[in-house]
Coordinates of C-alpha atoms and ligand atoms in Angstrom, one line a residue:
X184 CA 13.6 -26.9 -62.6
X185 CA 16.3 -29.1 -64.5
X186 CA 17.9 -31.8 -63.2
X187 CA 21.4 -31.1 -62.0
X188 CA 22.4 -33.4 -65.0
X189 CA 20.7 -31.4 -67.6
X190 CA 21.6 -27.6 -66.6
X191 CA 25.0 -29.2 -66.6
X192 CA 24.9 -30.8 -69.9
X193 CA 23.3 -27.0 -71.0
X194 CA 26.7 -25.6 -69.6
X195 CA 29.1 -27.9 -71.6
X196 CA 27.0 -27.7 -75.1
X197 CA 27.3 -24.4 -74.7
X198 CA 31.4 -24.1 -74.4
X199 CA 31.4 -27.4 -76.8
X200 CA 29.9 -24.2 -79.3
X201 CA 31.6 -21.7 -78.6
X202 CA 34.9 -23.4 -79.9
X203 CA 33.5 -24.2 -82.7
X204 CA 32.0 -27.7 -82.4
X205 CA 29.2 -29.4 -82.5
X206 CA 26.8 -29.2 -78.9
X207 CA 25.1 -32.3 -79.0
X208 CA 28.3 -33.7 -77.7
X209 CA 28.4 -31.6 -75.0
X210 CA 26.3 -34.8 -72.5
X211 CA 27.3 -34.6 -69.1
X212 CA 26.9 -37.5 -67.1
X213 CA 27.9 -38.9 -63.1
X214 CA 31.3 -39.8 -63.2
X215 CA 32.4 -43.3 -61.9
X216 CA 35.0 -41.6 -60.3
X217 CA 33.8 -39.3 -57.5
X218 CA 37.2 -39.3 -55.8
X219 CA 38.9 -38.0 -58.5
X220 CA 36.1 -35.4 -60.5
X221 CA 31.9 -35.1 -59.5
X222 CA 30.8 -35.3 -63.1
X223 CA 32.3 -36.3 -66.4
X224 CA 31.6 -35.0 -70.8
X225 CA 32.8 -37.3 -72.6
X226 CA 32.2 -36.3 -76.0
X227 CA 36.0 -35.1 -77.7
X228 CA 35.6 -38.7 -79.0
X229 CA 32.8 -38.5 -80.8
X230 CA 34.1 -35.2 -81.9
X231 CA 37.6 -36.4 -82.7
X232 CA 35.1 -39.2 -85.6
X233 CA 33.4 -35.7 -86.8
X234 CA 36.2 -33.3 -87.0
X235 CA 39.0 -35.4 -87.5
X236 CA 41.1 -33.8 -84.7
X237 CA 42.9 -36.1 -81.4
X238 CA 40.1 -36.2 -78.4
X239 CA 42.6 -34.6 -76.6
X240 CA 43.3 -30.8 -78.5
X241 CA 39.1 -30.8 -78.4
X242 CA 38.7 -31.5 -75.1
X243 CA 41.5 -29.0 -73.8
X244 CA 40.1 -26.2 -75.9
X245 CA 36.7 -26.5 -74.4
X246 CA 38.1 -27.5 -70.8
X247 CA 39.9 -24.5 -71.3
X248 CA 36.4 -22.5 -72.4
X249 CA 34.5 -24.3 -68.9
X250 CA 37.6 -23.0 -66.2
X251 CA 36.1 -19.8 -66.8
X252 CA 32.1 -20.0 -65.8
X253 CA 32.0 -19.6 -62.2
X254 CA 29.3 -22.8 -61.5
X255 CA 32.9 -25.3 -62.4
X256 CA 35.3 -25.3 -59.4
X257 CA 37.2 -27.4 -61.9
X258 CA 37.4 -28.3 -65.4
X259 CA 40.4 -30.8 -67.0
X260 CA 40.9 -33.1 -69.4
X261 CA 41.8 -36.2 -68.4
X262 CA 43.3 -39.8 -70.5
X263 CA 43.0 -39.3 -74.1
X264 CA 40.5 -36.8 -74.3
X265 CA 38.0 -37.2 -71.0
X266 CA 37.1 -33.8 -69.8
X267 CA 36.3 -34.0 -65.4
X268 CA 34.4 -31.5 -64.0
X269 CA 33.6 -30.9 -60.9
X270 CA 31.4 -28.4 -59.4
X271 CA 31.9 -24.6 -57.4
X272 CA 30.2 -25.1 -54.1
X273 CA 28.7 -22.2 -54.1
X274 CA 26.6 -23.4 -57.1
X275 CA 26.1 -26.6 -55.7
X276 CA 24.5 -25.4 -52.3
X277 CA 22.9 -23.0 -54.3
X278 CA 20.9 -25.7 -56.6
X279 CA 19.9 -28.0 -53.3
X280 CA 18.5 -24.9 -51.7
X281 CA 16.1 -24.0 -54.8
X282 CA 15.4 -27.2 -55.4
X283 CA 14.2 -28.1 -52.3
X284 CA 12.0 -24.5 -52.2
X285 CA 10.3 -25.5 -55.4
X286 CA 7.3 -25.9 -55.7
X287 CA 7.5 -29.2 -57.6
X288 CA 10.7 -30.2 -55.6
X289 CA 13.1 -29.2 -58.3
X290 CA 12.1 -32.2 -60.4
X291 CA 11.6 -31.4 -63.5
X292 CA 7.6 -31.5 -65.2
X293 CA 8.2 -33.8 -68.0
X294 CA 4.2 -35.4 -67.7
X295 CA 2.6 -31.6 -67.6
X296 CA -0.5 -31.7 -70.4
X297 CA 0.2 -35.3 -70.4
X298 CA -1.9 -38.2 -69.5
X299 CA -1.1 -41.7 -68.4
X300 CA -3.7 -44.8 -67.6
X301 CA -1.7 -47.2 -65.7
X302 CA -3.1 -50.5 -65.1
X303 CA -2.4 -52.9 -62.1
X304 CA -3.7 -55.0 -59.8
X305 CA -6.0 -57.3 -61.6
X306 CA -8.0 -58.9 -59.1
X307 CA -10.7 -61.1 -59.8
X308 CA -14.2 -61.2 -58.1
X309 CA -14.5 -64.2 -56.1
X310 CA -11.0 -65.0 -56.3
X311 CA -9.1 -63.7 -52.8
X312 CA -6.2 -61.6 -53.6
X313 CA -2.9 -64.1 -53.3
X314 CA 0.7 -63.6 -52.9
X315 CA 0.8 -63.1 -56.4
X316 CA -1.1 -59.5 -56.2
X317 CA 0.8 -58.5 -54.5
X318 CA 4.1 -57.4 -56.8
X319 CA 1.5 -56.0 -59.2
X320 CA -0.5 -53.7 -56.5
X321 CA 3.1 -52.2 -55.1
X322 CA 4.7 -51.4 -57.9
X323 CA 1.9 -49.8 -59.6
X324 CA 1.4 -47.6 -56.9
X325 CA 4.4 -46.3 -57.0
X326 CA 4.6 -46.2 -59.8
X327 CA 1.6 -44.1 -60.4
X328 CA 3.0 -41.9 -57.3
X329 CA 7.0 -41.6 -59.4
X330 CA 4.7 -40.2 -62.6
X331 CA 3.0 -37.9 -60.3
X332 CA 5.4 -36.2 -59.2
X333 CA 7.2 -36.3 -62.7
X334 CA 4.0 -33.6 -64.2
X335 CA 2.2 -36.4 -65.4
X336 CA -1.5 -37.0 -64.6
X337 CA -2.0 -40.3 -63.6
X338 CA -5.3 -42.5 -63.7
X339 CA -5.2 -45.6 -62.0
X340 CA -7.6 -48.1 -62.8
X341 CA -7.9 -51.9 -60.8
X342 CA -9.2 -53.2 -64.3
X343 CA -11.2 -56.2 -62.0
X344 CA -11.9 -59.5 -63.7
X345 CA -15.1 -59.2 -63.6
X346 CA -16.7 -60.8 -66.4
X347 CA -14.8 -64.5 -67.5
X348 CA -15.8 -67.3 -67.2
X349 CA -15.3 -67.7 -63.5
X350 CA -17.7 -65.6 -62.9
X351 CA -20.3 -68.8 -64.6
X352 CA -18.2 -71.3 -62.3
X353 CA -19.7 -69.5 -59.4
X354 CA -23.2 -68.8 -60.6
X355 CA -23.7 -72.1 -61.3
X356 CA -22.5 -73.1 -58.7
X357 CA -24.5 -71.2 -56.3
X358 CA -27.4 -71.9 -58.7
X359 CA -26.8 -76.3 -57.9
X360 CA -26.4 -75.7 -53.6
X361 CA -29.8 -72.8 -53.1
X362 CA -32.8 -73.9 -54.3
X363 CA -34.2 -70.9 -53.3
X364 CA -32.1 -68.4 -55.9
X365 CA -32.2 -71.4 -58.6
X366 CA -36.2 -71.9 -58.2
X367 CA -37.7 -67.8 -57.6
X368 CA -34.2 -66.1 -57.7
X369 CA -33.5 -65.3 -54.0
X370 CA -30.6 -63.6 -53.7
X371 CA -28.6 -65.4 -51.6
X372 CA -26.5 -64.0 -48.4
X373 CA -22.2 -63.9 -49.6
X374 CA -19.5 -63.2 -48.1
X375 CA -16.2 -62.2 -48.7
X376 CA -15.4 -65.9 -47.6
X377 CA -18.0 -68.4 -49.1
X378 CA -17.2 -66.6 -52.7
X379 CA -13.2 -67.6 -51.8
X380 CA -14.3 -71.5 -50.9
X381 CA -16.9 -71.6 -53.6
X382 CA -14.3 -70.3 -56.5
X383 CA -12.0 -72.9 -56.1
X384 CA -14.2 -75.8 -55.6
X385 CA -16.6 -74.9 -59.2
X386 CA -13.0 -74.1 -60.7
X387 CA -12.6 -78.0 -59.2
X388 CA -15.4 -79.2 -59.9
X389 CA -15.5 -78.2 -63.6
X390 CA -12.2 -80.1 -64.5
X391 CA -13.6 -82.6 -63.7
X392 CA -17.6 -82.2 -64.6
X393 CA -18.3 -82.3 -68.1
X394 CA -21.8 -81.3 -67.6
X395 CA -21.5 -78.4 -64.9
X396 CA -18.5 -76.7 -67.5
X397 CA -20.8 -75.9 -70.0
X398 CA -23.5 -75.4 -67.9
X399 CA -20.8 -72.0 -66.6
X400 CA -20.2 -71.2 -70.0
X401 CA -23.7 -70.8 -70.5
X402 CA -24.2 -68.9 -68.2
X403 CA -21.4 -67.0 -68.6
X404 CA -22.7 -66.6 -72.4
X405 CA -26.0 -65.2 -70.3
X406 CA -24.8 -62.8 -67.9
X407 CA -23.0 -61.3 -70.9
X408 CA -25.8 -61.0 -72.9
X409 CA -27.4 -59.0 -69.6
X410 CA -30.1 -62.2 -68.6
X411 CA -31.3 -60.2 -65.2
X412 CA -31.2 -63.4 -62.4
X413 CA -27.1 -64.1 -63.3
X414 CA -26.9 -60.1 -63.2
X415 CA -28.5 -58.8 -59.9
X416 CA -26.2 -61.9 -58.4
X417 CA -23.8 -61.1 -60.2
X418 CA -23.7 -57.6 -58.9
X419 CA -23.9 -58.5 -55.2
X420 CA -20.6 -60.9 -55.5
X421 CA -19.1 -57.7 -57.5
X422 CA -20.2 -55.6 -54.1
X423 CA -18.6 -58.2 -51.8
X424 CA -15.8 -59.3 -53.3
X425 CA -14.7 -55.7 -54.6
X426 CA -15.0 -54.3 -50.3
X427 CA -12.7 -56.9 -49.9
X428 CA -10.3 -56.0 -52.0
X429 CA -10.5 -52.2 -50.5
X430 CA -9.3 -53.8 -47.4
X431 CA -7.3 -55.2 -48.0
X432 CA -4.8 -53.1 -50.3
X433 CA -5.7 -50.4 -47.9
X434 CA -4.1 -51.9 -45.5
X435 CA -0.8 -52.0 -48.0
X436 CA -1.4 -48.0 -49.0
X437 CA -2.8 -49.1 -52.8
X438 CA -5.4 -47.2 -53.6
X439 CA -7.4 -46.8 -57.1
X440 CA -8.9 -44.2 -58.9
X441 CA -10.8 -46.0 -61.0
X442 CA -12.4 -49.3 -60.0
X443 CA -13.4 -50.2 -63.9
X444 CA -13.8 -54.2 -64.3
X445 CA -13.6 -55.9 -68.0
X446 CA -17.2 -55.8 -67.4
X447 CA -16.7 -52.0 -67.8
X448 CA -15.8 -52.3 -71.9
X449 CA -18.7 -54.1 -72.6
X450 CA -20.7 -51.1 -74.1
X451 CA -16.9 -50.5 -76.0
X452 CA -17.4 -54.9 -77.8
X453 CA -19.0 -53.9 -80.9
X454 CA -18.2 -51.0 -81.9
X455 CA -14.4 -52.3 -81.4
X456 CA -16.1 -55.7 -83.0
X457 CA -16.9 -53.0 -86.2
X458 CA -13.7 -51.7 -86.4
X459 CA -12.0 -54.9 -86.7
X460 CA -14.5 -56.5 -89.5
X461 CA -14.6 -52.7 -91.1
X462 CA -10.2 -53.6 -91.1
X463 CA -11.0 -57.1 -92.7
X464 CA -9.6 -58.2 -89.1
X465 CA -11.4 -60.7 -88.4
X466 CA -11.3 -64.8 -89.5
X467 CA -14.0 -67.3 -88.8
X468 CA -12.1 -70.4 -87.0
X469 CA -14.0 -73.2 -85.5
X470 CA -17.0 -71.0 -85.1
X471 CA -14.5 -68.4 -83.5
X472 CA -13.4 -65.6 -84.4
X473 CA -9.7 -64.7 -84.3
X474 CA -7.2 -61.5 -85.5
X475 CA -3.9 -63.2 -87.0
X476 CA -1.5 -60.8 -85.1
X477 CA 1.5 -62.6 -86.5
X478 CA 4.7 -60.9 -87.4
X479 CA 7.1 -62.9 -90.4
X480 CA 10.7 -61.3 -87.7
X481 CA 9.1 -63.1 -85.0
X482 CA 11.7 -65.6 -83.8
X483 CA 8.6 -67.2 -81.1
X484 CA 5.0 -68.4 -82.9
X485 CA 2.9 -65.6 -81.8
X486 CA -0.4 -67.2 -82.6
X487 CA -3.9 -66.1 -83.9
X488 CA -6.2 -64.5 -80.9
X489 CA -9.2 -65.7 -80.6
X490 CA -11.6 -61.9 -79.7
X491 CA -14.7 -63.8 -79.8
X492 CA -15.9 -67.7 -78.8
X493 CA -18.3 -70.2 -80.9
X494 CA -21.5 -68.8 -78.7
X495 CA -20.5 -65.5 -78.5
X496 CA -18.9 -64.6 -75.3
X497 CA -16.2 -61.9 -74.4
X498 CA -12.9 -63.0 -73.0
X499 CA -10.1 -61.8 -72.1
X500 CA -8.4 -60.4 -75.0
X501 CA -12.1 -58.7 -76.6
X502 CA -12.3 -56.8 -72.8
X503 CA -8.7 -56.5 -73.2
X504 CA -9.3 -54.4 -76.7
X505 CA -12.4 -53.1 -75.9
X506 CA -10.9 -51.3 -73.0
X507 CA -8.4 -49.6 -75.2
X508 CA -11.2 -48.0 -76.9
X509 CA -12.7 -46.9 -73.3
X510 CA -9.9 -44.9 -72.3
X511 CA -9.3 -44.0 -75.2
X512 CA -12.7 -42.1 -75.4
X513 CA -12.4 -40.8 -71.5
X514 CA -8.6 -39.6 -71.5
X515 CA -7.1 -39.7 -74.9
X516 CA -4.0 -41.0 -72.4
X517 CA -0.3 -40.6 -74.0
X518 CA 0.5 -43.7 -72.4
X519 CA -1.0 -46.5 -71.4
X520 CA 1.1 -48.9 -69.3
X521 CA -0.3 -52.2 -67.4
X522 CA 2.0 -53.6 -64.6
X523 CA 0.8 -57.3 -65.1
X524 CA 3.1 -60.7 -64.8
X525 CA 5.2 -61.7 -67.3
X526 CA 3.8 -65.3 -68.1
X527 CA 1.5 -62.8 -69.5
X528 CA 3.7 -61.3 -72.0
X529 CA 2.1 -62.8 -74.6
X530 CA -1.5 -61.6 -74.1
X531 CA 0.4 -58.1 -74.1
X532 CA 2.2 -58.6 -77.5
X533 CA -1.0 -59.9 -79.0
X534 CA -3.4 -57.1 -77.2
X535 CA -0.9 -54.6 -79.0
X536 CA -0.3 -55.7 -82.5
X537 CA -4.2 -56.1 -82.8
X538 CA -4.8 -52.8 -80.7
X539 CA -2.4 -51.1 -84.3
X540 CA -3.9 -52.9 -86.8
X541 CA -6.9 -51.7 -86.2
X542 CA -6.1 -48.0 -84.3
X543 CA -7.4 -48.0 -81.5
X544 CA -4.9 -45.1 -80.3
X545 CA -3.2 -42.6 -82.4
X546 CA 0.3 -44.0 -83.1
X547 CA 1.7 -41.4 -81.0
X548 CA -0.2 -43.5 -77.6
X549 CA 2.2 -45.9 -76.0
X550 CA 0.9 -48.8 -75.3
X551 CA 3.9 -51.0 -72.2
X552 CA 3.2 -53.8 -70.6
X553 CA 5.3 -53.3 -67.7
X554 CA 6.1 -57.0 -66.2
X555 CA 6.9 -58.2 -62.8
X556 CA 8.3 -61.0 -62.1
X557 CA 7.6 -63.5 -58.6
X558 CA 8.4 -63.0 -54.9
X559 CA 9.2 -66.1 -54.1
X560 CA 9.9 -68.2 -51.1
X561 CA 13.7 -69.6 -49.5
X562 CA 13.1 -72.4 -51.5
X563 CA 13.5 -69.5 -54.4
X564 CA 9.9 -71.4 -55.7
X565 CA 6.8 -69.2 -55.6
X566 CA 6.2 -67.7 -52.1
X567 CA 3.7 -70.2 -50.3
X568 CA 1.8 -71.1 -47.6
X569 CA 3.9 -73.9 -44.9
X570 CA 2.1 -76.3 -46.1
X571 CA 3.0 -75.8 -49.8
X572 CA -0.7 -74.1 -50.3
X573 CA -1.6 -70.4 -52.6
X574 CA -1.2 -67.7 -49.5
X575 CA -3.3 -65.2 -48.9
X576 CA -2.0 -61.3 -49.7
X577 CA -4.2 -60.8 -45.8
X578 CA -2.1 -63.5 -43.9
X579 CA 1.3 -62.6 -45.6
X580 CA 0.5 -59.2 -44.4
X581 CA -0.1 -60.4 -40.8
X582 CA 3.0 -62.3 -40.8
X583 CA 5.0 -59.3 -41.2
X584 CA 2.9 -57.7 -39.3
X585 CA 3.0 -59.8 -36.5
X586 CA 7.2 -59.5 -36.7
X587 CA 7.0 -55.9 -37.2
X588 CA 5.1 -55.8 -33.5
X589 CA 7.0 -57.7 -31.8
X590 CA 10.1 -55.5 -32.6
X591 CA 8.7 -52.4 -32.4
X592 CA 7.0 -53.6 -29.0
X593 CA 10.5 -53.1 -27.2
X594 CA 11.3 -49.5 -28.4
X595 CA 10.9 -46.9 -25.0
X596 CA 9.1 -45.1 -27.3
X597 CA 5.1 -44.2 -27.9
X598 CA 1.5 -45.7 -26.4
X599 CA 0.2 -48.9 -27.5
X600 CA -2.0 -47.2 -30.2
X601 CA 1.3 -45.0 -31.4
X602 CA 3.2 -48.1 -31.5
X603 CA 0.6 -50.0 -33.4
X604 CA 0.4 -47.9 -36.1
X605 CA 4.3 -47.6 -35.8
X606 CA 4.3 -51.9 -36.5
X607 CA 1.7 -50.7 -39.6
X608 CA 4.0 -48.8 -41.7
X609 CA 7.0 -51.2 -40.8
X610 CA 5.7 -53.6 -42.0
X611 CA 4.5 -51.4 -45.4
X612 CA 7.8 -50.5 -45.3
X613 CA 10.1 -53.6 -45.7
X614 CA 7.5 -55.3 -47.7
X615 CA 7.3 -52.6 -50.8
X616 CA 11.3 -51.8 -50.3
X617 CA 12.2 -55.3 -50.1
X618 CA 10.1 -55.4 -53.1
X619 CA 11.0 -52.1 -55.6
X620 CA 14.6 -52.7 -54.6
X621 CA 14.3 -55.5 -57.2
X622 CA 14.1 -54.3 -60.8
X623 CA 10.4 -55.1 -61.5
X624 CA 11.2 -57.3 -64.1
X625 CA 13.3 -59.9 -62.1
X626 CA 12.1 -62.6 -59.4
X627 CA 13.7 -62.0 -55.7
X628 CA 13.4 -64.3 -51.8
X629 CA 11.4 -62.8 -49.3
X630 CA 13.5 -62.9 -46.7
X631 CA 11.8 -61.7 -43.2
X632 CA 15.8 -61.1 -41.3
X633 CA 16.7 -58.9 -44.0
X634 CA 13.9 -57.3 -45.3
X635 CA 13.2 -55.4 -41.8
X636 CA 16.7 -54.9 -40.5
X637 CA 17.5 -51.1 -40.1
X638 CA 20.6 -52.1 -41.4
X639 CA 21.8 -51.9 -45.6
X640 CA 18.8 -51.2 -48.2
X641 CA 15.9 -51.7 -46.1
X642 CA 12.9 -49.7 -46.1
X643 CA 13.6 -49.6 -42.0
X644 CA 17.3 -47.4 -42.2
X645 CA 15.3 -44.9 -44.8
X646 CA 12.8 -44.6 -41.8
X647 CA 15.7 -45.1 -39.5
X648 CA 17.2 -42.5 -41.4
X649 CA 13.9 -40.1 -41.1
X650 CA 13.6 -40.8 -37.7
X651 CA 17.0 -39.6 -36.5
X652 CA 17.2 -35.9 -38.7
X653 CA 13.7 -35.6 -37.6
X654 CA 15.1 -35.7 -33.5
X655 CA 18.2 -33.5 -34.3
X656 CA 15.8 -30.6 -35.9
X657 CA 13.6 -30.9 -32.9
X658 CA 15.9 -30.4 -30.0
X659 CA 17.2 -27.0 -32.0
X660 CA 13.7 -26.0 -31.8
X661 CA 14.6 -24.0 -34.7
X662 CA 12.5 -23.4 -37.4
X663 CA 13.5 -26.8 -39.7
X664 CA 11.3 -25.8 -42.6
X665 CA 12.6 -26.4 -46.2
X666 CA 11.7 -22.1 -46.6
X667 CA 14.2 -21.5 -43.7
X668 CA 17.3 -23.2 -45.3
X669 CA 20.2 -21.0 -45.4
X670 CA 23.4 -23.1 -47.0
X671 CA 26.5 -20.8 -47.0
X672 CA 29.1 -23.4 -48.0
X673 CA 30.1 -27.2 -47.7
X674 CA 33.4 -27.1 -45.2
X675 CA 33.9 -30.7 -45.5
X676 CA 34.2 -33.8 -48.1
X677 CA 31.2 -35.5 -46.6
X678 CA 28.8 -31.9 -47.2
X679 CA 30.3 -31.8 -50.5
X680 CA 29.4 -35.8 -51.1
X681 CA 25.7 -35.3 -49.2
X682 CA 24.5 -32.1 -51.1
X683 CA 26.1 -33.4 -54.3
X684 CA 23.4 -36.8 -53.8
X685 CA 20.4 -34.4 -52.4
X686 CA 21.3 -33.0 -55.9
X687 CA 20.9 -35.8 -58.0
X688 CA 16.6 -36.0 -57.0
X689 CA 15.0 -35.3 -59.9
X690 CA 17.8 -37.1 -62.2
X691 CA 16.8 -40.5 -60.1
X692 CA 13.2 -39.7 -60.7
X693 CA 13.3 -38.7 -64.1
X694 CA 15.3 -42.2 -64.4
X695 CA 12.4 -44.3 -63.1
X696 CA 9.7 -42.4 -65.3
X697 CA 11.8 -42.9 -68.3
X698 CA 12.9 -46.9 -67.7
X699 CA 9.4 -47.1 -65.6
X700 CA 11.0 -48.7 -62.8
X701 CA 10.8 -47.8 -59.1
X702 CA 14.5 -49.3 -57.6
X703 CA 15.6 -46.1 -59.3
X704 CA 14.0 -44.1 -56.4
X705 CA 15.2 -47.3 -53.9
X706 CA 18.5 -46.9 -55.4
X707 CA 19.0 -42.9 -54.4
X708 CA 16.8 -42.6 -51.4
X709 CA 19.2 -45.4 -50.0
X710 CA 23.0 -43.6 -51.5
X711 CA 21.2 -40.5 -50.1
X712 CA 20.6 -42.3 -46.5
X713 CA 24.6 -43.9 -47.0
X714 CA 25.8 -39.8 -47.6
X715 CA 24.0 -38.5 -44.9
X716 CA 25.3 -41.8 -42.4
X717 CA 28.5 -40.4 -43.3
X718 CA 27.9 -36.9 -42.4
X719 CA 25.9 -37.4 -40.0
X720 CA 29.0 -40.4 -37.8
X721 CA 31.8 -37.0 -38.9
X722 CA 30.3 -34.1 -38.2
X723 CA 29.1 -32.0 -35.2
X724 CA 25.5 -30.3 -36.2
X725 CA 23.5 -29.0 -33.2
X726 CA 26.4 -28.8 -31.2
X727 CA 28.5 -26.8 -34.1
X728 CA 29.8 -23.0 -32.5
X729 CA 30.4 -21.0 -35.7
X730 CA 26.8 -19.6 -36.3
X731 CA 27.0 -20.3 -40.4
X732 CA 28.6 -23.3 -40.4
X733 CA 25.6 -24.5 -38.2
X734 CA 23.1 -23.1 -40.2
X735 CA 24.6 -24.9 -42.8
X736 CA 25.1 -28.4 -41.7
X737 CA 21.0 -28.8 -40.3
X738 CA 19.6 -27.0 -43.9
X739 CA 21.8 -29.9 -45.0
X740 CA 19.8 -32.3 -42.5
X741 CA 16.5 -30.5 -43.7
X742 CA 17.2 -30.9 -47.5
X743 CA 17.7 -34.8 -46.9
X744 CA 14.3 -35.3 -45.2
X745 CA 12.1 -33.2 -47.7
X746 CA 14.7 -35.7 -49.7
X747 CA 14.3 -38.9 -48.0
X748 CA 10.4 -38.1 -47.4
X749 CA 9.3 -37.4 -50.6
X750 CA 11.0 -40.3 -52.0
X751 CA 9.2 -42.3 -49.5
X752 CA 6.0 -40.4 -49.7
X753 CA 6.6 -42.1 -54.5
X754 CA 7.2 -45.7 -53.0
X755 CA 4.3 -46.0 -50.9
X756 CA 5.6 -45.7 -47.8
X757 CA 4.9 -43.4 -45.5
X758 CA 7.9 -42.5 -42.7
X759 CA 7.4 -43.1 -38.6
X760 CA 8.2 -41.0 -35.5
X761 CA 10.7 -42.8 -33.9
X762 CA 11.6 -47.0 -34.2
Ligands
LIG71 N1 -7.1 -60.1 -63.5 C1 -6.1 -61.2 -64.9 C2 -5.7 -62.2 -64.2 O1 -6.0 -62.1 -62.9 C3 -5.2 -59.1 -64.6 C4 -5.5 -58.3 -65.2 C5 -4.0 -57.5 -66.0 N2 -5.3 -56.7 -66.6 C6 -5.1 -56.6 -68.1 N3 -5.4 -55.4 -68.4 N4 -5.3 -57.3 -68.2 O2 -4.5 -62.7 -64.4

């Protein structure tokens, strides 16, 4: 189905054409004065310039045509040439009923036939997931689900950091500590905790000890060349790290289709270097190979990008470029999106410029860095542990879960197991909604009280609204499937406002996809829940005596619930039965 806005735009365009004007003037938007009308069209102003006529005259002609259309209850001119539109209740009720009963839920499938590779998460082997990994994970997960609901085929790839110097550092340290490995190549038993201890230790040591650092670099280069002793240990490190990561991501409801790493692009590095060479893009600089990616119009300097170090090893930029080749080969994606911290903007600018110069993907392929801002603590600085250290992602989640458990303990419903599962869902909802309601590129402050509250723009408020609708529908004992929805009329301003909000679902999802920003879905879900609350507080629903009014109101309940559940699903949040 088309979004409501598109459908109305089509009708108004036809009216402009019928009056002899360019149909492009017919763009409809949601009205910013809902007290006056639901939608508006401002095309008469642009038309006035084209046809040298007063905008008001054009608006009046077009409104007269629209008045004849049963879709509109009202089509009036206002001010100097606005066209104010209100759709008929029949049309509105028919639209939302059809949408909730349609396979794609009324969401226009703008992505049908196109693939997006979505790169998010970006954890590093042997380093614990920390608070900085939270935002890319949940924003990426939401974008994946949102784009899928608009018909895109989305392949999510975690793009593990498994190929750089951090690998060499950890191996060098293990080699020093473990004589069995050093002398006989016996692979030690490793745990995630051990790796979490070794990496920071080795990283600090490399800053003080030049010899150690040189050794780590040498090992990195040897690992990349395939030295079996290092490969074997490296494989075990990945296994241990990845299973720990999977556990942590699963608690947050985040998962990936591909667990590829930087190392998986290694087979494409020679080909990449060949292309760069053939296109005369490589320049030697102090033994390393670089690509100049600066452009004349740059306002800030864009330094050359190193693609091969003097010891021939690959670095971050090399594997990112090679990964583009790999993704093009595997999926021919229409888009490759990267949800990565805003502090990596320069890196992606360089990588994308180089990829374009080298023609690694067709011109039409979109390469986009979707930068994420930072989650801050109450002091406005990146969220820290109490003693000022970097907070592990699992510790952060545990803190929120503890608070959710405390709150749910007071509930009169549910067994202990149900309470535990509900507490987890509430924790995830608090974290994700609290994050995603902000535009992804903005920083925000994590506030436990606010994020957990069942009032305001929170995940808990939406969970609560769904639980409330469930309880209304359960009590009637009637069929509450979307297929059973029948809306005979909209009997009040609140019902009309709720139906109108429900009709905007497709528009909200498409805005989120086009802007690559989940906050459009959050805002929309919140507005829908608010419209429902107003309706609920002012009307009898199950207790209504008129059969058609009652059925219509229950229908609005079903529609609202279905949309809210879908929106939360797009955000990666699961509904709860009780709170
Ligand atoms: N592992 C990287 C880091 O910790 C993030 C990876 C993001 N994705 C990418 N294709 N570069 O900074």
